[in-house]
Tab-separated table of C-alpha atoms in Angstrom:
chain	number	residue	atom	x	y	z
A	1	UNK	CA	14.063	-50.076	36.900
A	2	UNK	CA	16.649	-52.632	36.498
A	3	UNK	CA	19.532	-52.784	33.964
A	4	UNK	CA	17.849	-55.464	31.993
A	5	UNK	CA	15.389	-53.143	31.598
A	6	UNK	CA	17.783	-50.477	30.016
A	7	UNK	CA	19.268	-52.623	27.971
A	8	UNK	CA	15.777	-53.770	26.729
A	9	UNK	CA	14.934	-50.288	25.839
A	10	UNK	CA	18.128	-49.015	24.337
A	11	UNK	CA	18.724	-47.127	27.454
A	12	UNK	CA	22.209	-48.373	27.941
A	13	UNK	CA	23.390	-45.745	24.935
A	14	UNK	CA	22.046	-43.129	27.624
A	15	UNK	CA	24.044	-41.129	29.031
A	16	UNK	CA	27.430	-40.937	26.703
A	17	UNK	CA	29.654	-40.623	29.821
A	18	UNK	CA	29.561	-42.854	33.172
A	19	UNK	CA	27.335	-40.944	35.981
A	20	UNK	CA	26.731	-42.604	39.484
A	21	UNK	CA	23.184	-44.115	40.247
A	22	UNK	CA	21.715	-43.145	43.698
A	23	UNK	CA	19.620	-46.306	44.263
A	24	UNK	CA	16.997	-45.921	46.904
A	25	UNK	CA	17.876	-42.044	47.467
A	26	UNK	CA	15.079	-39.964	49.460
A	27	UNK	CA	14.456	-36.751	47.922
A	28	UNK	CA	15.121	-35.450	51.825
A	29	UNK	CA	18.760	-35.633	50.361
A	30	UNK	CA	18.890	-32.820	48.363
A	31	UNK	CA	15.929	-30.669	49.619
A	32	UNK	CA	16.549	-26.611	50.437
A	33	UNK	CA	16.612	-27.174	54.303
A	34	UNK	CA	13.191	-24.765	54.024
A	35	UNK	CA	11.853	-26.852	51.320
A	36	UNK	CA	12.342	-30.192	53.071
A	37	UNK	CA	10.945	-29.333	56.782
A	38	UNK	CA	7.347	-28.443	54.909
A	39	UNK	CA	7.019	-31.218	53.156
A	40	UNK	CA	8.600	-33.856	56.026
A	41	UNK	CA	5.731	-32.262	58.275
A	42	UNK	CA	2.935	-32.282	55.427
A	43	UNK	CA	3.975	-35.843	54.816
A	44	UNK	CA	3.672	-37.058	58.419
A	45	UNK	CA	0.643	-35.654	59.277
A	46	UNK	CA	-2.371	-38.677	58.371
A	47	UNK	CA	-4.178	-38.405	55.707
A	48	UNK	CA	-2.733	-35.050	54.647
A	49	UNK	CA	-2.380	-35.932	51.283
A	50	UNK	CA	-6.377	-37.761	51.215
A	51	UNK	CA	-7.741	-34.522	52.736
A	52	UNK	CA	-5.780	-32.438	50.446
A	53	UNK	CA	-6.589	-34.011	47.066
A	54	UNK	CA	-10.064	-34.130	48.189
A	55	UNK	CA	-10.399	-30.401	48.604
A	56	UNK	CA	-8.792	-30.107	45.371
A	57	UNK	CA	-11.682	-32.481	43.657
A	58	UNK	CA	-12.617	-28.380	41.672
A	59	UNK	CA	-8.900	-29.042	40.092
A	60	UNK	CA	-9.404	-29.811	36.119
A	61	UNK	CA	-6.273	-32.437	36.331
A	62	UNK	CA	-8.159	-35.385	33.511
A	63	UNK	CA	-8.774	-31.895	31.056
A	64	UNK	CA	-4.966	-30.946	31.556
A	65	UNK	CA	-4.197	-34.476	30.421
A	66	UNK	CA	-6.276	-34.287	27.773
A	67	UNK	CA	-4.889	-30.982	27.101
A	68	UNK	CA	-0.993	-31.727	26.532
A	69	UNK	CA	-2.056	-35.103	24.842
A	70	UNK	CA	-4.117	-33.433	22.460
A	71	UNK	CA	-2.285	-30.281	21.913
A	72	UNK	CA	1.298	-30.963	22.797
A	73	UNK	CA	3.862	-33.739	21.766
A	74	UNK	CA	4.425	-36.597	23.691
A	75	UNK	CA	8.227	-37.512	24.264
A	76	UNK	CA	8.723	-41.041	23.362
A	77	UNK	CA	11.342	-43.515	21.437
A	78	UNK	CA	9.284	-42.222	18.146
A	79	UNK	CA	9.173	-38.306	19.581
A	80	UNK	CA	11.743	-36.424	20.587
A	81	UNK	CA	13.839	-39.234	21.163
A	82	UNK	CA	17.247	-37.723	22.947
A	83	UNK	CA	14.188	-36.169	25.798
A	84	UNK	CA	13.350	-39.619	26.044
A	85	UNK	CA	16.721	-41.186	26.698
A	86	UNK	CA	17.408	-38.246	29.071
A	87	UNK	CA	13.903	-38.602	31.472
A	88	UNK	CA	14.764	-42.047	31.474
A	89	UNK	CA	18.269	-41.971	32.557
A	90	UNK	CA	17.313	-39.312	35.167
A	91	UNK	CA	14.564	-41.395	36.364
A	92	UNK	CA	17.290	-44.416	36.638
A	93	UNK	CA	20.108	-42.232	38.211
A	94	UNK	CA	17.410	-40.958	41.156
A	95	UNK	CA	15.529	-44.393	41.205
A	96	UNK	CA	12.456	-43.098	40.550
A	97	UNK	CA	10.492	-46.391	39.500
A	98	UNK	CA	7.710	-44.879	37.609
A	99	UNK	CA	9.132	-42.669	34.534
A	100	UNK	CA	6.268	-39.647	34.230
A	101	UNK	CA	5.081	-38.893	30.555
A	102	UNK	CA	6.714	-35.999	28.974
A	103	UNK	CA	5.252	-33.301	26.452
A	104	UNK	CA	6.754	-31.075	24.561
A	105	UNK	CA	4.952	-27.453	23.930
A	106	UNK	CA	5.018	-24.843	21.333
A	107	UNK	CA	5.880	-22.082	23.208
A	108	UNK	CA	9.034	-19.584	22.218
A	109	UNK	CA	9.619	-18.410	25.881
A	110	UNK	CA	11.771	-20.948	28.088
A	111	UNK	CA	10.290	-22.876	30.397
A	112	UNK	CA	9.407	-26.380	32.185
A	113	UNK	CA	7.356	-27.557	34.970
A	114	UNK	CA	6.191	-30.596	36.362
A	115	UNK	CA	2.224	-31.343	37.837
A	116	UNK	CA	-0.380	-33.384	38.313
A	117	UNK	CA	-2.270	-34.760	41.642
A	118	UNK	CA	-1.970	-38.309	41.272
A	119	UNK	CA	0.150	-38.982	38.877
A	120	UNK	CA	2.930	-36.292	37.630
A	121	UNK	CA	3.386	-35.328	33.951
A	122	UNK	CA	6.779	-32.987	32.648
A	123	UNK	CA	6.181	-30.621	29.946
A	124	UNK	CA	8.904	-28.731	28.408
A	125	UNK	CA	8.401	-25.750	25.634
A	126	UNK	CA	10.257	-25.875	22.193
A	127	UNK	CA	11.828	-22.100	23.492
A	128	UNK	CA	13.579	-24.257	25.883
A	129	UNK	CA	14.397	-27.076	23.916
A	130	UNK	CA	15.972	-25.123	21.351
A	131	UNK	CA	17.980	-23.109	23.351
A	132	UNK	CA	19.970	-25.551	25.550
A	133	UNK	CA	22.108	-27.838	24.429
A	134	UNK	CA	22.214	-31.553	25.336
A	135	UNK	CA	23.941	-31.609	28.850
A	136	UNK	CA	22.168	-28.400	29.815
A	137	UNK	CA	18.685	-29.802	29.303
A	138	UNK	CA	20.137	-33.397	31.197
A	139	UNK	CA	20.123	-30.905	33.854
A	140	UNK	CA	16.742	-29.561	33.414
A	141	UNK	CA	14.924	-33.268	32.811
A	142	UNK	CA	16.741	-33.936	36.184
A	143	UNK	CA	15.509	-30.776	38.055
A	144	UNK	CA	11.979	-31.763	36.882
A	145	UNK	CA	12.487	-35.515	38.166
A	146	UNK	CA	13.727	-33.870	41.192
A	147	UNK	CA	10.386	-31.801	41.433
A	148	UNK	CA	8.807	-35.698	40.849
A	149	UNK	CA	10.699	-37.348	43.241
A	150	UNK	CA	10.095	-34.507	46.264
A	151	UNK	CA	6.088	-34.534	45.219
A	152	UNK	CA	6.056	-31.370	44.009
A	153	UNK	CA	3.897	-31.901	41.603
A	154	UNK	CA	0.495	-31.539	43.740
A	155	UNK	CA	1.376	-27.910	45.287
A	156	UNK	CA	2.703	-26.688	41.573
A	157	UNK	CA	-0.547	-27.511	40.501
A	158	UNK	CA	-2.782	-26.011	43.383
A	159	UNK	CA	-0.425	-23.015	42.659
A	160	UNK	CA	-1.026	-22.865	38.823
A	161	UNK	CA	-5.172	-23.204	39.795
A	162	UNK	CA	-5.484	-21.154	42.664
A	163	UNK	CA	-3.238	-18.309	40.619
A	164	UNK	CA	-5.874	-18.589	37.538
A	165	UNK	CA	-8.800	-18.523	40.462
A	166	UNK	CA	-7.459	-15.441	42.200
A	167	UNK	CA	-7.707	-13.550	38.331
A	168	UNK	CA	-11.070	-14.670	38.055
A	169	UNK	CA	-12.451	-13.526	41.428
A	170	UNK	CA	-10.176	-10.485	41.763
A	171	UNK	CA	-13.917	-8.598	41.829
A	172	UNK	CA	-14.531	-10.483	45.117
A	173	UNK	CA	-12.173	-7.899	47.329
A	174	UNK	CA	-12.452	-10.770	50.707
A	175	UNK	CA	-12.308	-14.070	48.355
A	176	UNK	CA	-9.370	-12.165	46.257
A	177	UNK	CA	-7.291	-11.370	49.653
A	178	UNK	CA	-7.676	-14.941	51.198
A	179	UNK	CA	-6.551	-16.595	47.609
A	180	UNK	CA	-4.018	-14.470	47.056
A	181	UNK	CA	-2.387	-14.941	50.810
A	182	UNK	CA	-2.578	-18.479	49.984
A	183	UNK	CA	-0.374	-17.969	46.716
A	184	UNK	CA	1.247	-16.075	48.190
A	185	UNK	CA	2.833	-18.421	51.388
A	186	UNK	CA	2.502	-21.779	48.255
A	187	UNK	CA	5.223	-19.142	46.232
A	188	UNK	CA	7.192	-18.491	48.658
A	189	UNK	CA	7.754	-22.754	50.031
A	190	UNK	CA	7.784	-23.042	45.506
A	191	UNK	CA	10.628	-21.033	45.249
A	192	UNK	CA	12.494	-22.871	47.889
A	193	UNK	CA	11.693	-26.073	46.033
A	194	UNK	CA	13.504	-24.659	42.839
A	195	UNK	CA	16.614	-24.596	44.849
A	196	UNK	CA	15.887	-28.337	45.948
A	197	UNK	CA	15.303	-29.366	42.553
A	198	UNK	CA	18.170	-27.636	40.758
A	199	UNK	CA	20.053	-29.632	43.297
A	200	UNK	CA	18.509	-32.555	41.844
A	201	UNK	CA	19.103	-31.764	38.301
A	202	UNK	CA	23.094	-31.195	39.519
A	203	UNK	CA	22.900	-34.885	40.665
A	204	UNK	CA	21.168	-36.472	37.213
A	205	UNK	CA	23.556	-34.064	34.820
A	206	UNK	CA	26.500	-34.711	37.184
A	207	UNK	CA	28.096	-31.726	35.178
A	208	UNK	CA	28.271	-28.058	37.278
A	209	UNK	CA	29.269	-26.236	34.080
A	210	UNK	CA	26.507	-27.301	32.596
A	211	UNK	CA	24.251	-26.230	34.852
A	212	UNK	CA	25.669	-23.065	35.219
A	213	UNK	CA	25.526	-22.771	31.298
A	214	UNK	CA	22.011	-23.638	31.570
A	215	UNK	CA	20.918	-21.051	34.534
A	216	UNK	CA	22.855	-18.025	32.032
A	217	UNK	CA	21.008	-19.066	28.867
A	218	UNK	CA	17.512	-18.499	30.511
A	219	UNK	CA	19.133	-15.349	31.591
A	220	UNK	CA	20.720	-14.106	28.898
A	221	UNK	CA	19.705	-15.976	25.826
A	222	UNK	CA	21.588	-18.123	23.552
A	223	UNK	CA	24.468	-16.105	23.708
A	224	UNK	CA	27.331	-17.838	25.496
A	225	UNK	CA	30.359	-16.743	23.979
A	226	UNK	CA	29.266	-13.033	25.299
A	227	UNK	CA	28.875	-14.216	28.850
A	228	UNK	CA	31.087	-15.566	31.648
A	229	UNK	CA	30.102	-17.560	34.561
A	230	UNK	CA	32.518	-15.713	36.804
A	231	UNK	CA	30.607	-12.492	35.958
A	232	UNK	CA	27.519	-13.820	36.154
A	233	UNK	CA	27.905	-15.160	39.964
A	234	UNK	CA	29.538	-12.139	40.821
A	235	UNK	CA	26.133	-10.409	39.848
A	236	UNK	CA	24.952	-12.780	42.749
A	237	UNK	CA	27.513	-11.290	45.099
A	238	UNK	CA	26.391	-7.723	43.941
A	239	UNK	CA	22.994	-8.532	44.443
A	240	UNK	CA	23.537	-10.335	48.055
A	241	UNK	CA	24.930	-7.443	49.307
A	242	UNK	CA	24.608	-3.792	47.586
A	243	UNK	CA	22.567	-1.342	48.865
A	244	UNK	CA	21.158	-0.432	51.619
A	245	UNK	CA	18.051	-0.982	53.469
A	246	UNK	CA	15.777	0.435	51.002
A	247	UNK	CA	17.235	-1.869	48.580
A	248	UNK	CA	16.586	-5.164	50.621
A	249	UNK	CA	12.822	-4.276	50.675
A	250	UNK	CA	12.332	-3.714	47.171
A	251	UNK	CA	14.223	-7.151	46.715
A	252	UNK	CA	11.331	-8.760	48.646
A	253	UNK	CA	8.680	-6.706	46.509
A	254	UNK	CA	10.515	-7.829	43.925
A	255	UNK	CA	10.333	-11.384	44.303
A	256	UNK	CA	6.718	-11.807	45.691
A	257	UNK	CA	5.129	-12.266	42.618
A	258	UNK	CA	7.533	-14.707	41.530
A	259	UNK	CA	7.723	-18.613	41.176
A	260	UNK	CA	10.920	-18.572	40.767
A	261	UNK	CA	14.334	-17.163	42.176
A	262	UNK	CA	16.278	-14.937	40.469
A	263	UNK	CA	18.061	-16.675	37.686
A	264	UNK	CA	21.861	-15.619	39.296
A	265	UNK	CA	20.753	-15.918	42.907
A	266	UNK	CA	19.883	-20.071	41.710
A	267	UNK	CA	23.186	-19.991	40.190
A	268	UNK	CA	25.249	-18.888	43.144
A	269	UNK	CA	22.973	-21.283	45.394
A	270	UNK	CA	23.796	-24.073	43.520
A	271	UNK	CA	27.375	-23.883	43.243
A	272	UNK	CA	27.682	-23.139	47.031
A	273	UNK	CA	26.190	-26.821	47.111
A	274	UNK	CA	27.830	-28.126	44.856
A	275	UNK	CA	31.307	-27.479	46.474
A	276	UNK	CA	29.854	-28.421	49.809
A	277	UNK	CA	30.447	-31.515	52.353
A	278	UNK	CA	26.847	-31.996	51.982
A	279	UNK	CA	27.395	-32.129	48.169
A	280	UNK	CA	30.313	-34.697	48.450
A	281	UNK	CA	28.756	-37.145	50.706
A	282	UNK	CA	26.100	-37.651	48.072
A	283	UNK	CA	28.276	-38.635	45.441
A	284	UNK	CA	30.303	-40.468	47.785
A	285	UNK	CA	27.381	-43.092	48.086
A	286	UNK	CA	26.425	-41.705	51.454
A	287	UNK	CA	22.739	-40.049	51.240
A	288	UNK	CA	19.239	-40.715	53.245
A	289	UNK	CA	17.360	-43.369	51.829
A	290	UNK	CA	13.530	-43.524	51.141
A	291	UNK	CA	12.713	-46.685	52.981
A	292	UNK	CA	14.085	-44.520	55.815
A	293	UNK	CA	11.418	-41.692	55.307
A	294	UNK	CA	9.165	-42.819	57.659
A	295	UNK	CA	10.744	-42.507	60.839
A	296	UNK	CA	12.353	-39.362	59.724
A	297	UNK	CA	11.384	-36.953	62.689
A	298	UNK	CA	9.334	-33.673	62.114
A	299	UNK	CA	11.188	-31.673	65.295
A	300	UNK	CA	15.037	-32.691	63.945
A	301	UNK	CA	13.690	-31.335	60.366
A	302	UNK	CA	13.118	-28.188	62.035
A	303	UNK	CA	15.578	-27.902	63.724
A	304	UNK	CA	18.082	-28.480	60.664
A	305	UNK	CA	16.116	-25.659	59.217
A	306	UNK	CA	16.429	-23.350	61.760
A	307	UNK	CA	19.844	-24.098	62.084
A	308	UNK	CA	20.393	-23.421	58.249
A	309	UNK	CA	18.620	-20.166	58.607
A	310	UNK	CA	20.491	-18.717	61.393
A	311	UNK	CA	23.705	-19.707	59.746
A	312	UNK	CA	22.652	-18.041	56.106
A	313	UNK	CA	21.289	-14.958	58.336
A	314	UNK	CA	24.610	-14.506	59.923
A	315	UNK	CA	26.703	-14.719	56.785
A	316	UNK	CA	24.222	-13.030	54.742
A	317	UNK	CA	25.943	-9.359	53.063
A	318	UNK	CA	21.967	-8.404	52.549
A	319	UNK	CA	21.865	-4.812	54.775
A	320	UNK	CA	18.121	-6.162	56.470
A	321	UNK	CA	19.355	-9.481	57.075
A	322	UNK	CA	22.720	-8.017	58.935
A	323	UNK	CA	19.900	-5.827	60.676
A	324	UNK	CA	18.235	-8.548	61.440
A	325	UNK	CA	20.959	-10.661	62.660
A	326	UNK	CA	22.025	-7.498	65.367
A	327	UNK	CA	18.370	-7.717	66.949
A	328	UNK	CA	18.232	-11.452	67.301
A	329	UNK	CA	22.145	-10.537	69.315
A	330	UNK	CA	21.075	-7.616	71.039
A	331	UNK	CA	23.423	-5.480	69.138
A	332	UNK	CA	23.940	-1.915	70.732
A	333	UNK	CA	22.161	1.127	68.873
A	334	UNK	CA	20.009	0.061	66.792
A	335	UNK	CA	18.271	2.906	65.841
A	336	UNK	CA	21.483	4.390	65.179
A	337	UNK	CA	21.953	1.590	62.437
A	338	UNK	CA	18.440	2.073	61.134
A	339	UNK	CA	18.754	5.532	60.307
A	340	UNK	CA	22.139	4.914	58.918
A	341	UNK	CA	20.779	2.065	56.865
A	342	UNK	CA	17.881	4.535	55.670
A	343	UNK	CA	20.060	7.543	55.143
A	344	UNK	CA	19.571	7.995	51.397
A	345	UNK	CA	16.157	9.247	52.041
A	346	UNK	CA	17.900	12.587	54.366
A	347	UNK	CA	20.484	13.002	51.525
A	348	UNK	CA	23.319	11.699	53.644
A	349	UNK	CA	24.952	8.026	53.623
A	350	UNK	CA	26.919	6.100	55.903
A	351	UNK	CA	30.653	5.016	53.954
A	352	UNK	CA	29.051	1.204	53.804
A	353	UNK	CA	25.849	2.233	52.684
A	354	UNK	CA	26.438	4.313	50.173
A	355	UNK	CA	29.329	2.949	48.477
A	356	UNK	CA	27.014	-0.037	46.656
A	357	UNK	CA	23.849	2.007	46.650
A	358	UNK	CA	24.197	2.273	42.593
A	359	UNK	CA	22.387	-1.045	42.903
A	360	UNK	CA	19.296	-0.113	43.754
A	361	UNK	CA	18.390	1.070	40.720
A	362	UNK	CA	19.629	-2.337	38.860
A	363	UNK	CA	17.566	-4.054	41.252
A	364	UNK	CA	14.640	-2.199	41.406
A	365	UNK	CA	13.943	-2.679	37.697
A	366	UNK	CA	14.042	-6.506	37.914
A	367	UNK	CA	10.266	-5.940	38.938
A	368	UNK	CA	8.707	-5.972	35.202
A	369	UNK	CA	10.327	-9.257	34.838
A	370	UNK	CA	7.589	-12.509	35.146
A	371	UNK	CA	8.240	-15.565	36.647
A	372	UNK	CA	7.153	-18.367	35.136
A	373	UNK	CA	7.579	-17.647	31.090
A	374	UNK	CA	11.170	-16.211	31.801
A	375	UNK	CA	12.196	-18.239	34.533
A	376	UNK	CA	12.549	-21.906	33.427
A	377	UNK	CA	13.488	-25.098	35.331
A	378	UNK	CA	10.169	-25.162	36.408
């Protein structure tokens, strides 16, 4: 998209503040280090993509279309106009040459996604439209361009399908347990690829405040002036690392049925990114570039992620994850620190454990919260 293009459209009133342009930027730039080594792999392996679409011929992607264009409203310079300018000037800011059509949904909850096989299409609901303000939803339309830009688009979909398949043939115990292990590995790489794209949507708004604003609204609502972003990440820090071991498994359970992290855990991810080097050599003009993709090697991707791992492992606060951390060093009495870890269940506690153990009980009812109508930025 050039700027005579912009200008052409009216896109040069878009955005009302200068933001830097990444031309050419790969998508491996800002991918969650777990995010980015599955996809670099899918991507290298021939005809992945061929082989995949073709075993997804079943998907209904033409009636979807048909769908939102028929029941939906299509952003444009006539509809929704501001949506337009934004997906537009996120599409120029992360070079993505093709802009995808937008809808927008009546639906109160919040929420956004972004799929399709061949072609991706963004739909936003009206709950989220009215609820964020201008620079929050620049953030959003970014994190969906993000999802665009990464190919995200195809898996989302085979999620959303697969999920509606595994209702319908829950009768079917063995189909229903090989569907659902399949959603169940394609939620756990999605929720990585929230992280990735949020990352995106932090390089189209080019505003952390307003990102952070965003993340609290689908929290808390549209009520701003009774929150505080300090508090809110330090609900991130509780979460990290209160509790003990009981507590870090019901996190898990918690989070298996989701899409989505948890709304303060995406908040506290994001701004440890956003104050990183990584971060900073972005905006500096210093990034991977797409025409560069292709000899981008599968066993350095890896290794980058393992890397990342063991590093969040050994800083994590998480009581399982510290347990974890002392087997993979050989740590000294281990079943000692197993028993202390699960010493609620004897009526005793260990000093650590039991001083933050008042957060199980915070945690534990996060589980009656859904994923994908509460939890937007899809």
């Amino acid at each position: 998209m050039s700027d005579g293009d912009r200008q052409q459209n009216g896109h040069e009133k878009v955005p009302s503040r200068q933001r830097r342009r990444f031309e050419g930027i790969s998508s491996r730039a800002y991918e969650h280090p777990a995010d980015r080594s599955a996809l670099v792999a899918l991507r290298r392996l021939s005809g992945f993509d061929t082989v995949f679409k073709a075993l997804s011929g079943l998907l209904p992607e033409r009636s979807l279309r048909l769908l939102f264009l028929s029941d939906s409203v299509r952003v444009s310079d006539a509809q929704f106009a501001h949506l337009n300018d934004m997906l537009r000037d996120a599409c120029y800011i992360l070079d993505l040459e093709k802009v995808p059509p937008m809808y927008v949904n009546q639906d109160p909850q919040p929420n956004a996604m972004c799929i399709g096989l061949d072609d991706p299409i963004i739909v936003v609901t009206t709950g989220l439209v009215e609820l964020l303000d201008e620079e929050e939803m620049r953030a959003v339309v970014g994190h969906e361009v993000g999802h665009a830009l990464s190919g995200h688009s195809v898996y989302r979909t085979i999620l959303l399908f697969l999920t509606s398949l595994a209702v319908r043939v829950a009768w079917i115990p063995l189909g229903n347990l090989a569907i659902m292990a399949i959603v169940t590995a394609l939620r756990e790489w999605f929720r990585k690829s929230e992280l990735s794209a949020d990352r995106a949507g932090l390089l189209v708004g080019q505003d952390l405040r307003a990102s952070m604003r965003g993340l609290m609204k689908i929290a808390g609502g549209n009520h701003l002036h009774e929150m505080n972003v300090d508090a809110f990440l330090a609900q991130a820090e509780e979460y990290e690392s209160a509790g003990d071991l009981r507590d870090s498994v019901l996190k898990i359970l918690n989070v298996l049925p989701r899409t989505h992290p948890f709304t303060a855990v995406r908040a506290a991810e994001l701004k440890k990114w956003a104050e990183s080097r990584d971060h900073q050599r972005i905006m500096d003009g210093h990034y991977p570039r797409r025409d560069e993709d292709k000899d981008t090697s599968v066993s350095d991707s890896f290794r980058q992620s393992a890397a990342s791992y063991a590093t969040d492992m050994k800083n994590s606060k998480d009581p399982l994850m510290k347990l974890v951390s002392d087997i993979a060093g050989g740590a000294g009495d281990l079943g000692g620190r197993v028993r202390r870890g699960f010493g609620g269940f004897g009526g005793g506690t260990d000093g650590a454990s039991g001083k933050d153990s008042g957060g199980s009980g915070k945690d534990g009812g996060a589980s009656g919260t859904g994923d994908e109508g509460t939890d937007s930025r899809g």
